[in-house]
CSV table of C-alpha atoms in Angstrom, one decimal:
chain,number,residue,atom,x,y,z
A,122,GLN,CA,-0.2,20.0,-20.5
A,123,LYS,CA,0.9,16.7,-22.0
A,124,GLU,CA,4.5,16.0,-22.6
A,125,VAL,CA,3.8,15.1,-26.2
A,126,GLU,CA,1.1,16.9,-28.2
A,127,GLN,CA,-0.4,15.5,-31.4
A,128,ASP,CA,-3.4,16.7,-33.3
A,129,PRO,CA,-6.0,13.8,-33.1
A,130,GLY,CA,-7.5,14.6,-36.5
A,131,PRO,CA,-9.1,13.0,-38.4
A,132,LEU,CA,-7.0,13.9,-41.4
A,133,SER,CA,-8.7,13.1,-44.6
A,134,VAL,CA,-6.8,13.0,-47.9
A,135,PRO,CA,-7.3,11.5,-51.4
A,136,GLU,CA,-5.3,8.6,-52.6
A,137,GLY,CA,-1.9,9.6,-53.8
A,138,ALA,CA,-1.6,12.7,-51.6
A,139,ILE,CA,1.4,13.5,-49.5
A,140,VAL,CA,0.5,13.3,-45.8
A,141,SER,CA,2.2,15.2,-43.1
A,142,LEU,CA,1.8,14.2,-39.4
A,143,ASN,CA,3.4,16.1,-36.6
A,144,CYS,CA,4.1,16.1,-32.9
A,145,THR,CA,5.6,18.6,-30.5
A,146,TYR,CA,7.1,17.8,-27.2
A,147,SER,CA,8.3,19.6,-24.1
A,148,ASN,CA,10.9,17.3,-22.6
A,149,SER,CA,14.3,18.2,-24.0
A,150,ALA,CA,15.7,15.0,-22.6
A,151,PHE,CA,13.9,12.9,-25.3
A,152,GLN,CA,16.5,11.4,-27.6
A,153,TYR,CA,14.6,8.5,-29.3
A,154,PHE,CA,11.7,9.2,-31.5
A,155,MET,CA,9.3,6.7,-33.0
A,156,TRP,CA,6.2,6.6,-35.2
A,157,TYR,CA,3.7,3.8,-34.8
A,158,ARG,CA,0.8,2.8,-36.9
A,159,GLN,CA,-2.2,1.3,-35.2
A,160,TYR,CA,-5.2,-0.2,-36.9
A,161,SER,CA,-8.4,-0.5,-34.9
A,162,ARG,CA,-8.1,-2.9,-32.0
A,163,LYS,CA,-4.6,-4.0,-33.0
A,164,GLY,CA,-1.3,-3.4,-31.4
A,165,PRO,CA,0.9,-0.4,-32.4
A,166,GLU,CA,3.2,-1.3,-35.3
A,167,LEU,CA,6.6,0.3,-35.4
A,168,LEU,CA,7.1,2.3,-38.6
A,169,MET,CA,10.1,4.6,-38.1
A,170,TYR,CA,12.7,5.0,-35.4
A,171,THR,CA,15.1,8.0,-35.2
A,172,TYR,CA,17.8,8.9,-32.8
A,173,SER,CA,18.4,12.6,-32.1
A,174,SER,CA,17.9,15.1,-34.9
A,175,GLY,CA,17.8,14.4,-38.6
A,176,ASN,CA,15.9,12.7,-41.3
A,177,LYS,CA,15.3,9.1,-42.0
A,178,GLU,CA,13.6,7.6,-45.1
A,179,ASP,CA,12.1,4.2,-45.6
A,180,GLY,CA,10.1,3.6,-48.7
A,181,ARG,CA,7.2,6.0,-48.8
A,182,PHE,CA,7.8,7.1,-45.2
A,183,THR,CA,10.2,9.9,-44.1
A,184,ALA,CA,10.7,10.9,-40.5
A,185,GLN,CA,12.1,14.2,-39.4
A,186,VAL,CA,13.3,15.3,-36.0
A,187,ASP,CA,14.1,18.9,-35.1
A,188,LYS,CA,15.2,18.9,-31.5
A,189,SER,CA,15.9,22.6,-31.4
A,190,SER,CA,12.2,23.2,-32.1
A,191,LYS,CA,11.0,20.0,-30.2
A,192,TYR,CA,9.1,19.0,-33.3
A,193,ILE,CA,8.9,15.8,-35.2
A,194,SER,CA,7.2,14.9,-38.4
A,195,LEU,CA,6.2,11.9,-40.5
A,196,PHE,CA,5.6,12.2,-44.2
A,197,ILE,CA,3.8,9.6,-46.2
A,198,ARG,CA,4.2,9.9,-50.0
A,199,ASP,CA,1.7,8.4,-52.5
A,200,SER,CA,-0.7,7.6,-49.7
A,201,GLN,CA,-2.9,4.6,-50.1
A,202,PRO,CA,-6.3,3.6,-48.6
A,203,SER,CA,-4.4,0.9,-46.7
A,204,ASP,CA,-2.5,3.7,-44.9
A,205,SER,CA,-5.8,4.6,-43.2
A,206,ALA,CA,-5.1,4.1,-39.5
A,207,THR,CA,-4.1,6.0,-36.4
A,208,TYR,CA,-0.5,7.2,-36.3
A,209,LEU,CA,1.1,7.6,-32.9
A,210,CYS,CA,4.3,9.4,-32.2
A,211,ALA,CA,6.3,8.2,-29.3
A,212,MET,CA,9.5,9.2,-27.7
A,213,SER,CA,11.8,8.3,-24.8
A,214,GLU,CA,14.9,9.5,-23.0
A,215,GLY,CA,16.7,6.2,-23.4
A,216,PHE,CA,16.1,2.7,-22.2
A,217,GLN,CA,12.9,3.8,-20.5
A,218,LYS,CA,9.2,4.1,-21.1
A,219,LEU,CA,7.8,5.5,-24.3
A,220,VAL,CA,5.6,8.6,-24.0
A,221,PHE,CA,3.0,8.7,-26.7
A,222,GLY,CA,1.1,11.4,-28.4
A,223,THR,CA,-2.7,11.0,-28.6
A,224,GLY,CA,-2.5,9.7,-32.2
A,225,THR,CA,-3.7,11.2,-35.4
A,226,ARG,CA,-6.4,9.3,-37.3
A,227,LEU,CA,-5.7,9.3,-41.0
A,228,LEU,CA,-8.3,8.5,-43.6
A,229,VAL,CA,-7.1,8.0,-47.2
A,230,SER,CA,-10.0,7.9,-49.7
A,231,PRO,CA,-9.8,6.0,-53.0
B,281,ALA,CA,10.0,-13.3,-37.5
B,282,ALA,CA,8.7,-14.0,-34.1
B,283,GLY,CA,6.8,-11.1,-32.5
B,284,VAL,CA,5.5,-10.3,-29.0
B,285,ILE,CA,2.9,-12.8,-28.0
B,286,GLN,CA,0.1,-11.8,-25.5
B,287,SER,CA,-2.5,-14.1,-24.0
B,288,PRO,CA,-5.3,-14.2,-23.7
B,289,ARG,CA,-6.5,-11.9,-26.6
B,290,HIS,CA,-9.8,-11.3,-24.9
B,291,LEU,CA,-10.9,-11.5,-21.3
B,292,ILE,CA,-14.2,-10.8,-19.6
B,293,LYS,CA,-14.2,-10.5,-15.8
B,294,GLU,CA,-16.7,-9.3,-13.2
B,295,LYS,CA,-16.0,-6.5,-10.8
B,296,ARG,CA,-13.8,-7.4,-7.9
B,297,GLU,CA,-12.4,-10.5,-9.7
B,298,THR,CA,-8.7,-11.0,-10.6
B,299,ALA,CA,-7.1,-11.3,-14.0
B,300,THR,CA,-3.7,-12.4,-15.2
B,301,LEU,CA,-2.3,-11.2,-18.5
B,302,LYS,CA,0.7,-12.9,-20.0
B,303,CYS,CA,3.4,-11.5,-22.4
B,304,TYR,CA,6.1,-13.4,-24.2
B,305,PRO,CA,8.7,-11.0,-25.6
B,306,ILE,CA,10.6,-11.4,-28.8
B,307,PRO,CA,13.4,-13.9,-28.4
B,308,ARG,CA,16.6,-12.3,-26.9
B,309,HIS,CA,14.7,-9.2,-25.8
B,310,ASP,CA,15.5,-8.4,-22.2
B,311,THR,CA,13.1,-5.6,-21.5
B,312,VAL,CA,9.3,-5.7,-21.2
B,313,TYR,CA,6.9,-2.8,-21.0
B,314,TRP,CA,3.2,-2.9,-20.1
B,315,TYR,CA,0.8,-0.2,-21.4
B,316,GLN,CA,-2.9,0.4,-20.9
B,317,GLN,CA,-4.9,2.0,-23.7
B,318,GLY,CA,-8.5,3.1,-23.0
B,319,PRO,CA,-11.0,3.8,-25.9
B,320,GLY,CA,-9.7,6.6,-28.0
B,321,GLN,CA,-6.7,7.2,-25.8
B,322,ASP,CA,-3.0,6.9,-26.3
B,323,PRO,CA,-1.2,4.0,-24.6
B,324,GLN,CA,-0.3,4.9,-21.0
B,325,PHE,CA,2.8,3.3,-19.5
B,326,LEU,CA,2.2,1.1,-16.5
B,327,ILE,CA,5.5,-0.7,-15.6
B,328,SER,CA,8.6,-2.1,-17.2
B,329,PHE,CA,11.2,-4.8,-16.4
B,330,TYR,CA,14.8,-5.2,-17.5
B,331,GLU,CA,16.5,-8.5,-16.8
B,332,LYS,CA,13.7,-9.6,-14.5
B,333,MET,CA,14.0,-6.5,-12.3
B,334,GLN,CA,11.5,-3.6,-12.3
B,335,SER,CA,13.1,-0.8,-14.2
B,336,ASP,CA,10.4,1.9,-14.2
B,337,LYS,CA,6.9,2.5,-12.9
B,338,GLY,CA,4.2,4.6,-14.3
B,339,SER,CA,0.5,5.1,-13.5
B,340,ILE,CA,-0.1,1.5,-12.3
B,341,PRO,CA,-2.7,1.1,-9.6
B,342,ASP,CA,-1.7,-0.5,-6.3
B,343,ARG,CA,-4.2,-3.3,-7.2
B,344,PHE,CA,-2.0,-4.3,-10.1
B,345,SER,CA,1.3,-6.1,-9.9
B,346,ALA,CA,3.7,-7.5,-12.4
B,347,GLN,CA,6.8,-9.5,-12.7
B,348,GLN,CA,9.3,-10.9,-15.3
B,349,PHE,CA,10.3,-14.5,-15.1
B,350,SER,CA,13.6,-16.2,-15.8
B,351,ASP,CA,12.5,-17.0,-19.3
B,352,TYR,CA,11.8,-13.2,-19.8
B,353,HIS,CA,8.1,-13.6,-20.1
B,354,SER,CA,6.0,-11.3,-18.0
B,355,GLU,CA,2.7,-11.4,-16.2
B,356,LEU,CA,0.4,-8.5,-15.2
B,357,ASN,CA,-1.8,-9.4,-12.3
B,358,MET,CA,-4.9,-7.3,-11.7
B,359,SER,CA,-7.0,-7.7,-8.6
B,360,SER,CA,-10.2,-6.1,-7.3
B,361,LEU,CA,-11.1,-5.3,-10.9
B,362,GLU,CA,-13.1,-2.1,-11.5
B,363,LEU,CA,-15.2,-1.1,-14.5
B,364,GLY,CA,-12.7,1.5,-15.3
B,365,ASP,CA,-10.0,-1.2,-15.8
B,366,SER,CA,-11.7,-2.1,-19.1
B,367,ALA,CA,-9.1,-1.4,-21.8
B,368,LEU,CA,-6.6,-2.8,-24.2
B,369,TYR,CA,-3.4,-3.9,-22.4
B,370,PHE,CA,-0.3,-4.0,-24.5
B,371,CYS,CA,3.0,-5.5,-23.8
B,372,ALA,CA,6.1,-4.4,-25.7
B,373,SER,CA,9.6,-5.7,-25.7
B,374,SER,CA,13.0,-4.3,-26.6
B,375,SER,CA,16.6,-5.2,-26.3
B,376,ALA,CA,19.0,-3.0,-24.3
B,377,ARG,CA,21.9,-5.3,-25.3
B,378,GLN,CA,21.4,-5.2,-29.1
B,379,ASN,CA,22.5,-2.1,-31.0
B,380,SER,CA,22.0,0.1,-28.0
B,381,ASN,CA,18.7,1.2,-29.3
B,382,THR,CA,15.3,1.3,-27.8
B,383,GLU,CA,13.0,0.1,-30.6
B,384,ALA,CA,10.0,-1.3,-28.8
B,385,PHE,CA,7.8,-3.8,-30.5
B,386,PHE,CA,4.2,-4.3,-29.4
B,387,GLY,CA,2.1,-7.3,-29.1
B,388,GLN,CA,-1.5,-7.5,-30.3
B,389,GLY,CA,-2.8,-6.7,-26.9
B,390,THR,CA,-5.3,-8.2,-24.5
B,391,ARG,CA,-8.8,-6.7,-24.5
B,392,LEU,CA,-10.1,-6.7,-20.9
B,393,THR,CA,-13.7,-6.1,-20.3
B,394,VAL,CA,-14.9,-5.8,-16.7
B,395,VAL,CA,-18.7,-6.1,-16.3
């Protein structure tokens, strides 16, 4: 079993929809949680960064961390076709390597 | 703002050849990570350096080695290349000194094709 589980999708939604992306994890030592967006053949782009439990909002993006359930989420409001990409969750214990989920492929249709 | 720079962007090598990938971190970042991403796979951690010292090691084959230099750039050396080494290789950098956080920023990657 992988340390970080993420549904690979694809997740198809119409433009304007609210998108919910999720990851579960097994390592209770993880404290730092990140969401990356990756377009095909490009490097992962950091979207959201959260330390410990709680919510964080940045524009159309909201990240939630529930350490008690070992569950993190990324919400995208008013989704746009340009949001179509693979979304990777990643987490770490501290100043150490990131452990990634497999990524969820999101398709937003006009 | 300056980002993580990787070179080359594309590299084609034959089996059993060697390859050197370079990474220039964001200025004032002291930590460099190397990841390997196969087709349709999530990035797999290879190795990391903090202040020019190896800080962590993941699933890096013995045929690979890496180092971080005094100017904080890093090089990943790959020898006796195999077909299975074909992948995207990403470098990421972060700063352990600034804000005590671990935000890691990735470069655009080097696509290595072994034929």
